[in-house]
């Protein structure tokens, strides 16, 4: 029994070793992916890179905190379903954090986790500073390193797919382009669910393709298992269902069976569906703890939430899709991917049935089904599109290999241009981790502030600010209700009584008040005239005893001119400068990291 369970792992290890021995270039491709995905992996620690990263780590700590506060099964269940414990990331990062949690238990530090259950009442700042900074640093970096490992694994799996479809040269080209893709590199730099979901979706594709070629029921059922795991990590990986259905019909077509005849032999389909459903259910710890209704609620929330822009930008879905792909791939690779899709459709019209043509069909199915769903959303971010990127690159590698047979010089030039421009684009984005504005601002305060200095920030979330962990910080801790803007104005205007040594202004929570109302929905929400006047007076340096001593990052355009950039320039910039945007909400690169520090010039703030 044990041998049967470990057999797939043994086969996978044997395949990896064989590929590394047979292809001397593969090891260098994987080293390239490792270097890019792990460069400056400690950025922002002990702070979080994004809100998603924070919740993936805090979810586990909250559950432990609940069970320590009241040791019982019910308390553990309450901790698991508290807030929004996402699916399989809870298990993944729970395993990653297990050594750290064991150490805290042995040293008596685990009790500190009990306060995390009160995150919504004590405020994000308070619970961030409950735990020592080294605990956050170890937790965040450990989780990110797992993401790096899975990202490198994705590169290898794409190599395997390309090799299965055509040859090792195709696999090398597909893997190299993925290793040089900014969309993968940026998401490997934070703890999240996108890269793990992609890893298991690629495994699903490999098993589906193997089933089409061999007809092995084990391959099909294995694909259902991995597809269920992918969905447990990220609901949009449900495209794996379409992938497996396509593989089932392609296999039936090889035997001359019509789609209707294939569907009337449902034994394997029912078995595969059962495996997938059970895997998804078990993959959601909140469903296991709170019942299947929790899973249904999660699915409902995930589908309905995408119909709202969440107070950010109102743009058509095509704009979001273009922006996400341009930023994730870079302009040249995006154009190459579009050309590869066109070439794929053309090849399918003229080629006979083969494993290559079946792989092309399955790749197009994944991309097409995903984009069909996204076309109904009010916003699409780069990380949503990651699940389609490797399949576009596989199509690109296949297209270039075909071109190499017919027009070798053109293929060499096109390949060189794509690899060089992608390396420059992604390299520029990766090197930027060493000089992030928020990190620079935090370091500036660490280097210049005295021991008793205080800093005031108007960010309610430490992830949005750039404040050293141990520095005494004044920040609003207000309930987010209808009276929030009024209470915030009162708190802001009381600044002279607090009289901090430094004031830090951040893009989302400060400069957004200075943006015109038509800049975005968020700007129209941040239109309190009292708060706007306060920020104007601070920057003018003629009302309060403060002067600007440091600026970090790119200044927002609306501070210089009221004229908005043309839509085409917004899109073009996203494809030529990797750090233009990351998500599309208050956790971006670009102007979202713009930070200004003011220092008090007099002993007192009150004249």
Coordinates of C-alpha atoms in Angstrom, one line a residue:
X1 CA 0.0 0.0 0.0
X2 CA 2.8 2.4 1.0
X3 CA 4.7 1.6 -2.2
X4 CA 1.6 2.3 -4.3
X5 CA 1.1 5.7 -2.6
X6 CA 4.8 6.7 -3.0
X7 CA 5.0 5.4 -6.6
X8 CA 4.0 8.7 -8.3
X9 CA 6.6 10.6 -6.2
X10 CA 9.3 8.1 -7.2
X11 CA 8.3 8.4 -10.9
X12 CA 8.3 12.2 -10.7
X13 CA 11.8 12.1 -9.2
X14 CA 13.0 9.8 -11.8
X15 CA 11.6 12.0 -14.6
X16 CA 13.3 15.1 -13.1
X17 CA 16.7 13.4 -12.8
X18 CA 16.4 12.0 -16.4
X19 CA 15.5 15.5 -17.8
X20 CA 18.5 17.1 -16.0
X21 CA 20.8 14.4 -17.3
X22 CA 19.5 14.5 -20.8
X23 CA 19.3 18.2 -21.2
X24 CA 22.3 20.1 -20.0
X25 CA 20.6 23.5 -20.4
X26 CA 17.7 22.7 -18.1
X27 CA 19.6 23.2 -14.9
X28 CA 20.7 26.7 -16.1
X29 CA 17.1 27.6 -16.9
X30 CA 16.0 26.5 -13.4
X31 CA 18.9 28.4 -11.8
X32 CA 17.8 31.5 -13.8
X33 CA 14.3 31.1 -12.5
X34 CA 15.5 30.7 -8.9
X35 CA 17.7 33.8 -9.1
X36 CA 15.0 36.0 -10.5
X37 CA 12.2 34.7 -8.2
X38 CA 14.3 34.9 -5.0
X39 CA 16.2 38.1 -5.5
X40 CA 15.7 40.4 -2.5
X41 CA 13.1 38.0 -1.2
X42 CA 13.2 39.7 2.2
X43 CA 11.8 43.0 0.9
X44 CA 9.5 44.9 3.3
X45 CA 10.0 42.4 6.2
X46 CA 8.9 42.5 9.0
X47 CA 6.1 44.2 7.1
X48 CA 3.9 42.6 4.4
X49 CA 4.2 43.0 0.6
X50 CA 0.4 43.0 0.1
X51 CA -2.8 42.4 2.0
X52 CA -3.1 39.0 0.5
X53 CA 0.2 38.0 1.9
X54 CA -0.7 39.3 5.3
X55 CA -3.9 37.2 5.5
X56 CA -2.4 34.0 4.2
X57 CA 0.1 34.1 7.1
X58 CA -2.2 35.6 9.8
X59 CA -5.0 33.1 9.0
X60 CA -2.9 30.3 10.6
X61 CA -1.8 32.4 13.6
X62 CA -5.4 33.4 14.3
X63 CA -6.6 29.8 14.4
X64 CA -3.8 28.9 16.8
X65 CA -4.6 32.0 18.9
X66 CA -8.2 31.0 19.2
X67 CA -7.4 27.5 20.4
X68 CA -4.8 28.8 22.9
X69 CA -7.3 31.2 24.4
X70 CA -9.9 28.5 24.8
X71 CA -8.4 25.0 24.2
X72 CA -11.3 23.1 22.5
X73 CA -12.3 21.8 19.2
X74 CA -15.0 24.5 18.9
X75 CA -12.4 27.2 19.4
X76 CA -10.1 25.8 16.8
X77 CA -13.0 25.6 14.4
X78 CA -13.9 29.2 15.2
X79 CA -10.4 30.3 14.5
X80 CA -10.3 28.5 11.2
X81 CA -13.5 30.0 9.9
X82 CA -12.7 33.5 11.4
X83 CA -12.6 36.2 8.7
X84 CA -11.8 34.6 5.4
X85 CA -9.5 31.6 5.8
X86 CA -8.8 30.8 2.1
X87 CA -8.5 27.2 0.9
X88 CA -5.4 25.1 0.7
X89 CA -3.1 28.0 1.5
X90 CA -4.1 27.4 5.1
X91 CA -2.5 23.9 4.9
X92 CA 0.5 25.0 2.9
X93 CA 1.5 27.9 5.0
X94 CA 0.5 26.1 8.2
X95 CA 3.1 23.5 7.4
X96 CA 5.6 26.2 6.5
X97 CA 5.0 28.0 9.9
X98 CA 5.0 24.8 11.9
X99 CA 8.7 24.9 13.0
X100 CA 8.2 28.6 14.0
X101 CA 5.1 27.8 16.0
X102 CA 6.8 24.9 17.7
X103 CA 9.7 27.1 18.7
X104 CA 7.3 29.7 20.1
X105 CA 5.5 26.9 22.0
X106 CA 8.8 25.7 23.5
X107 CA 9.9 29.2 24.5
X108 CA 6.5 30.4 25.9
X109 CA 5.8 32.8 23.1
X110 CA 2.7 31.2 21.7
X111 CA 0.4 33.1 24.1
X112 CA 1.0 36.3 22.1
X113 CA -1.1 34.8 19.3
X114 CA -4.2 35.1 21.3
X115 CA -4.6 38.8 20.7
X116 CA -4.6 38.2 16.9
X117 CA -8.2 37.1 17.2
X118 CA -9.1 40.7 18.0
X119 CA -7.6 42.1 14.9
X120 CA -10.7 44.0 13.9
X121 CA -11.1 45.7 17.3
X122 CA -7.5 46.5 18.2
X123 CA -6.5 47.5 14.7
X124 CA -3.9 46.1 12.2
X125 CA -1.1 48.3 13.6
X126 CA -1.6 47.0 17.1
X127 CA -1.6 43.3 16.3
X128 CA 1.3 43.7 13.9
X129 CA 3.3 45.0 16.9
X130 CA 2.1 42.3 19.3
X131 CA 4.6 39.8 17.9
X132 CA 8.3 40.4 17.8
X133 CA 9.6 41.6 14.5
X134 CA 11.8 38.5 14.1
X135 CA 8.6 36.3 14.2
X136 CA 7.0 38.2 11.3
X137 CA 10.3 38.2 9.4
X138 CA 10.8 34.4 9.7
X139 CA 7.1 33.7 8.9
X140 CA 7.1 35.9 5.8
X141 CA 10.4 34.9 4.3
X142 CA 9.7 31.2 4.9
X143 CA 6.3 31.5 3.1
X144 CA 7.9 33.4 0.3
X145 CA 10.7 30.8 -0.2
X146 CA 8.0 28.1 -0.6
X147 CA 6.4 30.3 -3.3
X148 CA 9.8 30.6 -5.0
X149 CA 10.2 26.8 -5.0
X150 CA 6.8 26.3 -6.5
X151 CA 7.5 29.0 -9.1
X152 CA 10.7 27.2 -10.2
X153 CA 8.6 24.0 -10.2
X154 CA 6.2 25.8 -12.6
X155 CA 9.1 26.5 -15.0
X156 CA 10.1 22.9 -14.9
X157 CA 6.5 21.7 -15.6
X158 CA 6.3 24.0 -18.6
X159 CA 9.5 22.5 -19.8
X160 CA 7.9 19.1 -19.5
X161 CA 4.8 20.2 -21.4
X162 CA 6.8 21.7 -24.3
X163 CA 8.8 18.5 -24.4
X164 CA 5.7 16.3 -24.5
X165 CA 4.2 18.4 -27.3
X166 CA 7.2 18.5 -29.6
X167 CA 10.8 18.1 -28.3
X168 CA 13.2 19.3 -25.7
X169 CA 14.1 22.5 -27.7
X170 CA 10.4 23.5 -27.4
X171 CA 10.4 22.7 -23.7
X172 CA 13.6 24.8 -23.2
X173 CA 12.1 27.8 -25.0
X174 CA 8.8 27.7 -23.2
X175 CA 10.5 27.3 -19.8
X176 CA 13.0 30.1 -20.5
X177 CA 10.3 32.6 -21.5
X178 CA 8.3 31.7 -18.4
X179 CA 11.4 32.1 -16.2
X180 CA 11.8 35.6 -17.8
X181 CA 8.1 36.5 -17.3
X182 CA 7.5 39.4 -14.8
X183 CA 4.1 38.1 -13.9
X184 CA 5.5 34.9 -12.4
X185 CA 8.5 36.6 -10.8
X186 CA 6.5 39.3 -9.0
X187 CA 4.1 36.8 -7.6
X188 CA 6.9 34.5 -6.4
X189 CA 8.0 37.4 -4.2
X190 CA 5.1 37.2 -1.8
X191 CA 3.1 34.5 0.0
X192 CA -0.1 33.9 -1.9
X193 CA -2.3 31.4 -3.6
X194 CA -1.6 32.2 -7.3
X195 CA 1.7 30.4 -7.8
X196 CA 0.6 27.2 -5.9
X197 CA -2.6 27.1 -7.9
X198 CA -0.7 27.5 -11.1
X199 CA 1.7 24.7 -10.1
X200 CA -1.2 22.2 -9.7
X201 CA -3.0 23.4 -12.8
X202 CA 0.1 22.7 -14.8
X203 CA 0.2 19.2 -13.2
X204 CA -3.4 18.8 -14.2
X205 CA -2.5 19.7 -17.8
X206 CA 0.3 17.2 -17.9
X207 CA -2.0 14.4 -16.7
X208 CA -4.7 15.4 -19.0
X209 CA -2.3 15.4 -22.0
X210 CA -0.9 12.0 -20.9
X211 CA -4.5 10.7 -20.7
X212 CA -5.2 11.8 -24.3
X213 CA -2.1 10.0 -25.5
X214 CA -2.4 6.8 -23.4
X215 CA -6.0 6.5 -22.4
X216 CA -4.9 5.5 -18.9
X217 CA -7.7 6.0 -16.4
X218 CA -5.1 6.6 -13.7
X219 CA -3.8 9.6 -15.7
X220 CA -7.3 11.1 -15.9
X221 CA -8.1 10.5 -12.3
X222 CA -4.8 11.9 -11.3
X223 CA -5.6 15.0 -13.3
X224 CA -8.9 15.3 -11.4
X225 CA -7.0 15.1 -8.1
X226 CA -4.5 17.8 -9.0
X227 CA -7.3 19.9 -10.6
X228 CA -9.2 19.7 -7.3
X229 CA -6.1 20.8 -5.4
X230 CA -5.6 23.7 -7.8
X231 CA -9.2 24.8 -7.2
X232 CA -8.7 24.5 -3.5
X233 CA -5.9 27.1 -3.8
X234 CA -7.8 29.4 -6.2
X235 CA -11.3 29.2 -7.4
X236 CA -10.4 30.5 -10.9
X237 CA -8.4 27.3 -11.4
X238 CA -11.8 25.7 -12.0
X239 CA -10.8 26.1 -15.6
X240 CA -9.1 22.8 -15.0
X241 CA -12.6 21.2 -15.2
X242 CA -12.8 22.5 -18.8
X243 CA -9.3 21.2 -19.4
X244 CA -10.1 17.7 -18.2
X245 CA -13.4 17.6 -20.1
X246 CA -11.6 18.6 -23.3
X247 CA -9.0 15.9 -22.7
X248 CA -11.8 13.3 -22.3
X249 CA -13.4 14.3 -25.6
X250 CA -10.1 14.4 -27.4
X251 CA -9.3 10.9 -26.3
X252 CA -12.8 9.7 -27.4
X253 CA -12.2 11.3 -30.8
X254 CA -9.0 9.4 -31.2
X255 CA -11.1 6.2 -31.0
X256 CA -13.7 7.4 -33.4
X257 CA -16.3 7.9 -30.6
X258 CA -18.6 10.9 -30.9
X259 CA -18.9 13.3 -28.0
X260 CA -22.4 12.1 -27.2
X261 CA -21.3 8.5 -27.1
X262 CA -18.4 9.4 -24.8
X263 CA -20.7 11.2 -22.4
X264 CA -23.0 8.2 -22.2
X265 CA -20.1 6.2 -20.7
X266 CA -19.8 8.2 -17.6
X267 CA -18.1 5.8 -15.2
X268 CA -14.7 7.6 -15.4
X269 CA -16.3 11.0 -15.5
X270 CA -18.3 10.3 -12.3
X271 CA -15.2 8.9 -10.6
X272 CA -13.2 11.9 -11.6
X273 CA -15.9 14.4 -10.5
X274 CA -16.1 12.6 -7.2
X275 CA -12.4 12.8 -6.6
X276 CA -12.3 16.5 -7.6
X277 CA -15.3 17.5 -5.4
X278 CA -13.9 15.7 -2.4
X279 CA -10.5 17.2 -2.9
X280 CA -11.9 20.7 -3.2
X281 CA -14.0 20.2 0.0
X282 CA -11.1 18.8 2.0
X283 CA -8.9 21.6 0.5
X284 CA -11.0 24.2 2.3
X285 CA -10.3 23.9 6.0
X286 CA -13.1 26.4 6.7
X287 CA -15.6 24.0 4.9
X288 CA -14.3 21.0 6.8
X289 CA -14.7 22.9 10.1
X290 CA -17.8 24.9 9.4
X291 CA -19.7 22.8 6.9
X292 CA -20.3 22.9 3.2
X293 CA -22.3 26.1 3.5
X294 CA -19.0 27.9 4.2
X295 CA -17.7 26.7 0.9
X296 CA -20.8 27.8 -1.0
X297 CA -20.6 31.2 0.7
X298 CA -16.9 31.5 -0.4
X299 CA -17.8 30.6 -4.0
X300 CA -20.8 33.1 -4.0
X301 CA -18.6 35.9 -2.5
X302 CA -15.9 35.2 -5.1
X303 CA -18.3 35.4 -8.0
X304 CA -20.4 38.4 -6.9
X305 CA -17.4 40.5 -5.6
X306 CA -16.0 40.6 -9.1
X307 CA -18.9 42.6 -10.3
X308 CA -17.8 45.6 -8.2
X309 CA -14.8 47.8 -8.8
X310 CA -14.2 48.1 -5.1
X311 CA -13.9 51.8 -5.1
X312 CA -11.0 51.8 -7.6
X313 CA -11.1 52.3 -11.4
X314 CA -14.2 51.8 -13.6
X315 CA -12.9 50.5 -16.9
X316 CA -14.2 48.0 -19.4
X317 CA -13.0 44.4 -19.1
X318 CA -10.9 44.7 -22.3
X319 CA -8.9 47.5 -20.7
X320 CA -8.2 45.4 -17.6
X321 CA -7.2 42.4 -19.7
X322 CA -4.8 44.4 -21.8
X323 CA -3.3 46.2 -18.8
X324 CA -2.8 42.9 -16.9
X325 CA -1.2 41.0 -19.8
X326 CA 1.0 43.9 -20.9
X327 CA 2.3 44.3 -17.4
X328 CA 2.7 40.6 -16.7
X329 CA 4.4 39.8 -20.0
X330 CA 5.9 43.0 -21.3
X331 CA 5.0 44.5 -24.6
X332 CA 7.2 42.3 -26.9
X333 CA 6.2 39.0 -25.3
X334 CA 2.5 40.1 -25.3
X335 CA 2.7 40.7 -29.0
X336 CA 4.5 37.4 -29.5
X337 CA 1.8 35.6 -27.5
X338 CA -1.0 37.1 -29.6
X339 CA 0.8 36.1 -32.8
X340 CA 1.2 32.6 -31.4
X341 CA -2.5 32.2 -30.7
X342 CA -3.3 33.2 -34.3
X343 CA -0.7 30.8 -35.6
X344 CA -2.2 28.0 -33.3
X345 CA -5.6 28.4 -34.9
X346 CA -4.1 28.3 -38.3
X347 CA -2.1 25.2 -37.6
X348 CA -5.2 23.4 -36.3
X349 CA -6.9 23.8 -39.6
X350 CA -4.1 22.2 -41.6
X351 CA -2.5 19.6 -39.3
X352 CA -3.5 16.0 -38.6
X353 CA -4.3 14.8 -35.2
X354 CA -1.2 14.5 -33.0
X355 CA -0.2 15.0 -29.4
X356 CA 1.0 18.5 -30.5
X357 CA -2.3 19.5 -31.9
X358 CA -4.1 18.0 -28.9
X359 CA -1.9 20.1 -26.6
X360 CA -2.6 23.2 -28.6
X361 CA -6.4 22.6 -28.3
X362 CA -6.1 22.1 -24.6
X363 CA -4.0 25.3 -24.2
X364 CA -6.5 27.3 -26.2
X365 CA -9.3 25.8 -24.1
X366 CA -7.6 27.0 -20.8
X367 CA -7.0 30.5 -22.1
X368 CA -10.3 30.9 -23.8
X369 CA -12.4 29.6 -20.9
X370 CA -10.6 31.8 -18.5
X371 CA -10.9 34.9 -20.6
X372 CA -14.6 34.2 -21.1
X373 CA -15.1 34.3 -17.3
X374 CA -13.0 37.3 -16.8
X375 CA -14.9 39.3 -19.5
X376 CA -17.8 39.4 -17.0
X377 CA -15.7 41.0 -14.2
X378 CA -15.5 44.6 -13.2
X379 CA -11.7 44.4 -12.7
X380 CA -9.0 42.0 -13.7
X381 CA -5.5 42.1 -12.2
X382 CA -2.2 40.7 -13.4
X383 CA -2.3 37.9 -10.8
X384 CA -5.7 36.7 -12.1
X385 CA -4.2 36.2 -15.5
X386 CA -1.2 34.2 -14.3
X387 CA -3.1 30.9 -14.8
X388 CA -3.2 31.5 -18.6
X389 CA 0.4 32.8 -19.1
X390 CA 2.3 29.4 -19.3
X391 CA -0.2 28.1 -21.9
X392 CA 0.3 31.2 -24.0
X393 CA 4.1 30.7 -23.8
X394 CA 3.8 27.1 -24.7
X395 CA 1.9 28.1 -27.9
X396 CA 4.6 30.7 -28.5
X397 CA 7.4 28.1 -28.2
X398 CA 5.6 25.7 -30.6
X399 CA 5.0 28.5 -33.1
X400 CA 8.7 29.6 -33.0
X401 CA 9.8 26.0 -33.5
X402 CA 7.6 25.6 -36.5
X403 CA 9.0 28.9 -37.9
X404 CA 12.5 27.6 -37.3
X405 CA 11.8 24.8 -39.7
X406 CA 10.4 27.0 -42.5
X407 CA 12.3 30.3 -42.0
X408 CA 15.2 29.6 -39.6
X409 CA 16.7 33.2 -39.7
X410 CA 13.3 34.8 -38.9
X411 CA 12.9 32.3 -36.0
X412 CA 16.3 33.1 -34.6
X413 CA 15.8 36.8 -34.7
X414 CA 12.3 36.7 -33.2
X415 CA 13.5 34.4 -30.4
X416 CA 16.5 36.6 -29.6
X417 CA 14.3 39.7 -29.6
X418 CA 11.8 38.1 -27.3
X419 CA 14.3 36.7 -24.8
X420 CA 16.5 39.8 -24.7
X421 CA 13.6 42.2 -24.2
X422 CA 11.9 40.0 -21.7
X423 CA 15.2 39.6 -19.8
X424 CA 15.6 43.4 -19.7
X425 CA 12.0 44.0 -18.7
X426 CA 11.9 41.4 -15.9
X427 CA 15.4 42.2 -14.8
X428 CA 14.5 45.9 -14.4
X429 CA 11.5 44.9 -12.3
X430 CA 13.4 42.4 -10.2
X431 CA 16.3 44.8 -9.4
X432 CA 13.7 47.3 -8.3
X433 CA 13.1 45.2 -5.2
X434 CA 16.4 46.5 -3.8
X435 CA 15.2 50.1 -4.1
X436 CA 11.5 50.1 -3.2
X437 CA 10.3 53.5 -2.1
X438 CA 8.5 52.2 1.0
X439 CA 11.6 50.3 2.1
X440 CA 13.8 53.4 1.4
X441 CA 11.5 55.6 3.5
X442 CA 11.5 53.1 6.4
X443 CA 15.3 52.9 6.2
X444 CA 15.5 56.7 6.2
X445 CA 13.6 57.0 9.4
X446 CA 15.7 54.2 11.0
X447 CA 18.9 56.1 10.0
X448 CA 17.8 59.6 11.0
X449 CA 15.3 59.4 13.8
X450 CA 16.5 59.6 17.4
X451 CA 15.5 57.1 20.0
X452 CA 12.5 59.0 21.3
X453 CA 11.3 60.3 18.0
X454 CA 7.7 59.7 16.9
X455 CA 6.1 59.5 13.5
X456 CA 2.6 60.1 12.4
X457 CA 1.0 58.4 9.4
X458 CA -2.6 58.4 8.2
X459 CA -2.5 54.8 6.9
X460 CA -4.7 52.5 9.0
X461 CA -2.8 49.5 7.8
X462 CA 1.0 49.1 8.4
X463 CA 1.3 47.4 5.0
X464 CA 0.4 50.7 3.3
X465 CA 2.9 52.7 5.3
X466 CA 6.7 52.8 5.5
X467 CA 7.4 53.0 9.2
X468 CA 10.0 51.0 11.1
X469 CA 8.5 48.3 13.2
X470 CA 9.8 49.5 16.6
X471 CA 9.2 53.3 16.0
X472 CA 6.5 55.0 18.1
X473 CA 3.7 55.7 15.6
X474 CA 0.6 57.8 15.7
X475 CA -2.0 56.6 13.3
X476 CA -5.8 56.6 13.1
X477 CA -7.6 53.6 14.7
X478 CA -11.2 54.4 13.7
X479 CA -14.2 52.2 12.9
X480 CA -14.9 52.1 9.2
X481 CA -18.5 53.3 9.3
X482 CA -20.5 56.2 7.9
X483 CA -18.9 58.5 10.3
X484 CA -15.3 57.6 9.3
X485 CA -14.5 60.6 7.2
X486 CA -15.8 63.0 9.9
X487 CA -13.9 61.2 12.7
X488 CA -10.8 61.1 10.5
X489 CA -11.0 64.8 10.0
X490 CA -11.2 65.4 13.7
X491 CA -8.3 63.1 14.4
X492 CA -6.1 64.7 11.6
X493 CA -6.7 68.2 12.7
X494 CA -5.6 67.3 16.3
X495 CA -2.1 66.7 15.0
X496 CA -0.6 69.8 16.8
X497 CA -1.6 68.3 20.1
X498 CA 0.3 65.1 19.3
X499 CA 3.2 67.1 17.7
X500 CA 5.1 64.1 16.2
X501 CA 8.7 64.4 15.3
X502 CA 8.0 63.3 11.7
X503 CA 4.9 63.1 9.6
X504 CA 4.7 60.6 6.7
X505 CA 2.3 61.0 3.8
X506 CA 1.5 58.0 1.7
X507 CA -0.2 57.9 -1.7
X508 CA -3.4 56.0 -0.9
X509 CA -4.2 57.5 2.5
X510 CA -2.9 61.1 2.0
X511 CA -2.3 62.2 -1.6
X512 CA -5.5 60.6 -2.8
X513 CA -7.3 63.5 -1.0
X514 CA -5.4 65.9 -3.3
X515 CA -6.5 64.1 -6.5
X516 CA -9.4 65.4 -8.5
X517 CA -12.6 63.6 -7.9
X518 CA -12.7 62.2 -11.4
X519 CA -9.3 60.5 -11.0
X520 CA -10.9 57.4 -9.6
X521 CA -13.7 56.2 -7.4
X522 CA -11.3 56.1 -4.5
X523 CA -10.4 59.7 -5.1
X524 CA -14.1 60.7 -5.1
X525 CA -14.5 58.9 -1.8
X526 CA -11.5 60.8 -0.4
X527 CA -12.8 64.3 -0.9
X528 CA -13.1 65.7 2.6
X529 CA -12.4 69.4 2.3
X530 CA -10.9 69.7 5.8
X531 CA -8.5 66.8 5.3
X532 CA -7.6 68.1 1.8
X533 CA -6.8 71.6 3.2
X534 CA -4.7 70.0 6.0
X535 CA -2.5 68.2 3.5
X536 CA -2.2 71.3 1.3
X537 CA -1.0 73.3 4.3
X538 CA 1.4 70.7 5.4
X539 CA 3.1 70.5 2.0
X540 CA 3.0 74.3 1.6
X541 CA 5.1 74.5 4.8
X542 CA 3.5 77.8 5.8
X543 CA 0.9 76.7 8.4
X544 CA 2.5 74.0 10.5
X545 CA 6.1 73.8 11.8
X546 CA 7.1 71.0 9.4
X547 CA 9.2 70.9 6.3
X548 CA 9.6 68.2 3.7
X549 CA 12.9 66.4 4.3
X550 CA 12.7 63.3 2.0
X551 CA 10.6 62.0 -1.0
X552 CA 10.6 58.5 -2.2
X553 CA 9.1 57.1 -5.4
X554 CA 7.4 58.5 -8.4
X555 CA 5.3 61.6 -7.8
X556 CA 1.6 61.2 -8.8
X557 CA 0.8 63.0 -12.0
X558 CA -2.2 64.8 -10.6
X559 CA 0.1 66.8 -8.3
X560 CA 1.7 68.4 -11.4
X561 CA -1.3 68.7 -13.8
X562 CA -5.0 68.1 -13.9
X563 CA -4.7 66.7 -17.4
X564 CA -5.1 62.9 -17.4
X565 CA -2.9 60.6 -19.6
X566 CA -4.5 59.2 -22.7
X567 CA -5.8 55.6 -22.3
X568 CA -3.3 54.3 -24.9
X569 CA -0.4 55.7 -22.9
X570 CA -1.7 54.1 -19.7
X571 CA -1.7 50.7 -21.4
X572 CA 1.6 51.2 -23.2
X573 CA 3.4 52.2 -20.1
X574 CA 2.1 49.1 -18.3
X575 CA 4.0 47.0 -20.9
X576 CA 7.3 48.9 -21.0
X577 CA 7.9 49.5 -17.3
X578 CA 7.3 46.5 -15.1
X579 CA 6.7 48.4 -11.8
X580 CA 3.8 50.4 -13.1
X581 CA 1.2 48.3 -11.3
X582 CA 0.9 45.1 -9.5
X583 CA -2.7 44.5 -8.5
X584 CA -4.8 47.5 -9.3
X585 CA -5.7 48.6 -5.8
X586 CA -3.9 50.1 -2.8
X587 CA -1.0 47.6 -2.9
X588 CA 0.8 48.5 -6.1
X589 CA 4.2 49.5 -7.3
X590 CA 4.5 52.8 -9.1
X591 CA 2.9 55.9 -7.6
X592 CA 1.2 53.7 -4.9
X593 CA 4.6 53.6 -3.1
X594 CA 5.1 57.4 -3.3
X595 CA 6.1 58.5 0.2
X596 CA 6.9 62.0 1.6
X597 CA 8.5 62.6 5.1
X598 CA 8.2 65.9 6.9
X599 CA 10.2 66.8 10.0
X600 CA 9.2 69.1 12.8
X601 CA 11.2 72.4 12.7
X602 CA 10.2 73.8 16.1
X603 CA 10.1 72.5 19.6
X604 CA 6.3 72.8 19.8
X605 CA 3.5 72.6 17.2
X606 CA 1.3 75.1 19.1
X607 CA 2.3 78.7 18.7

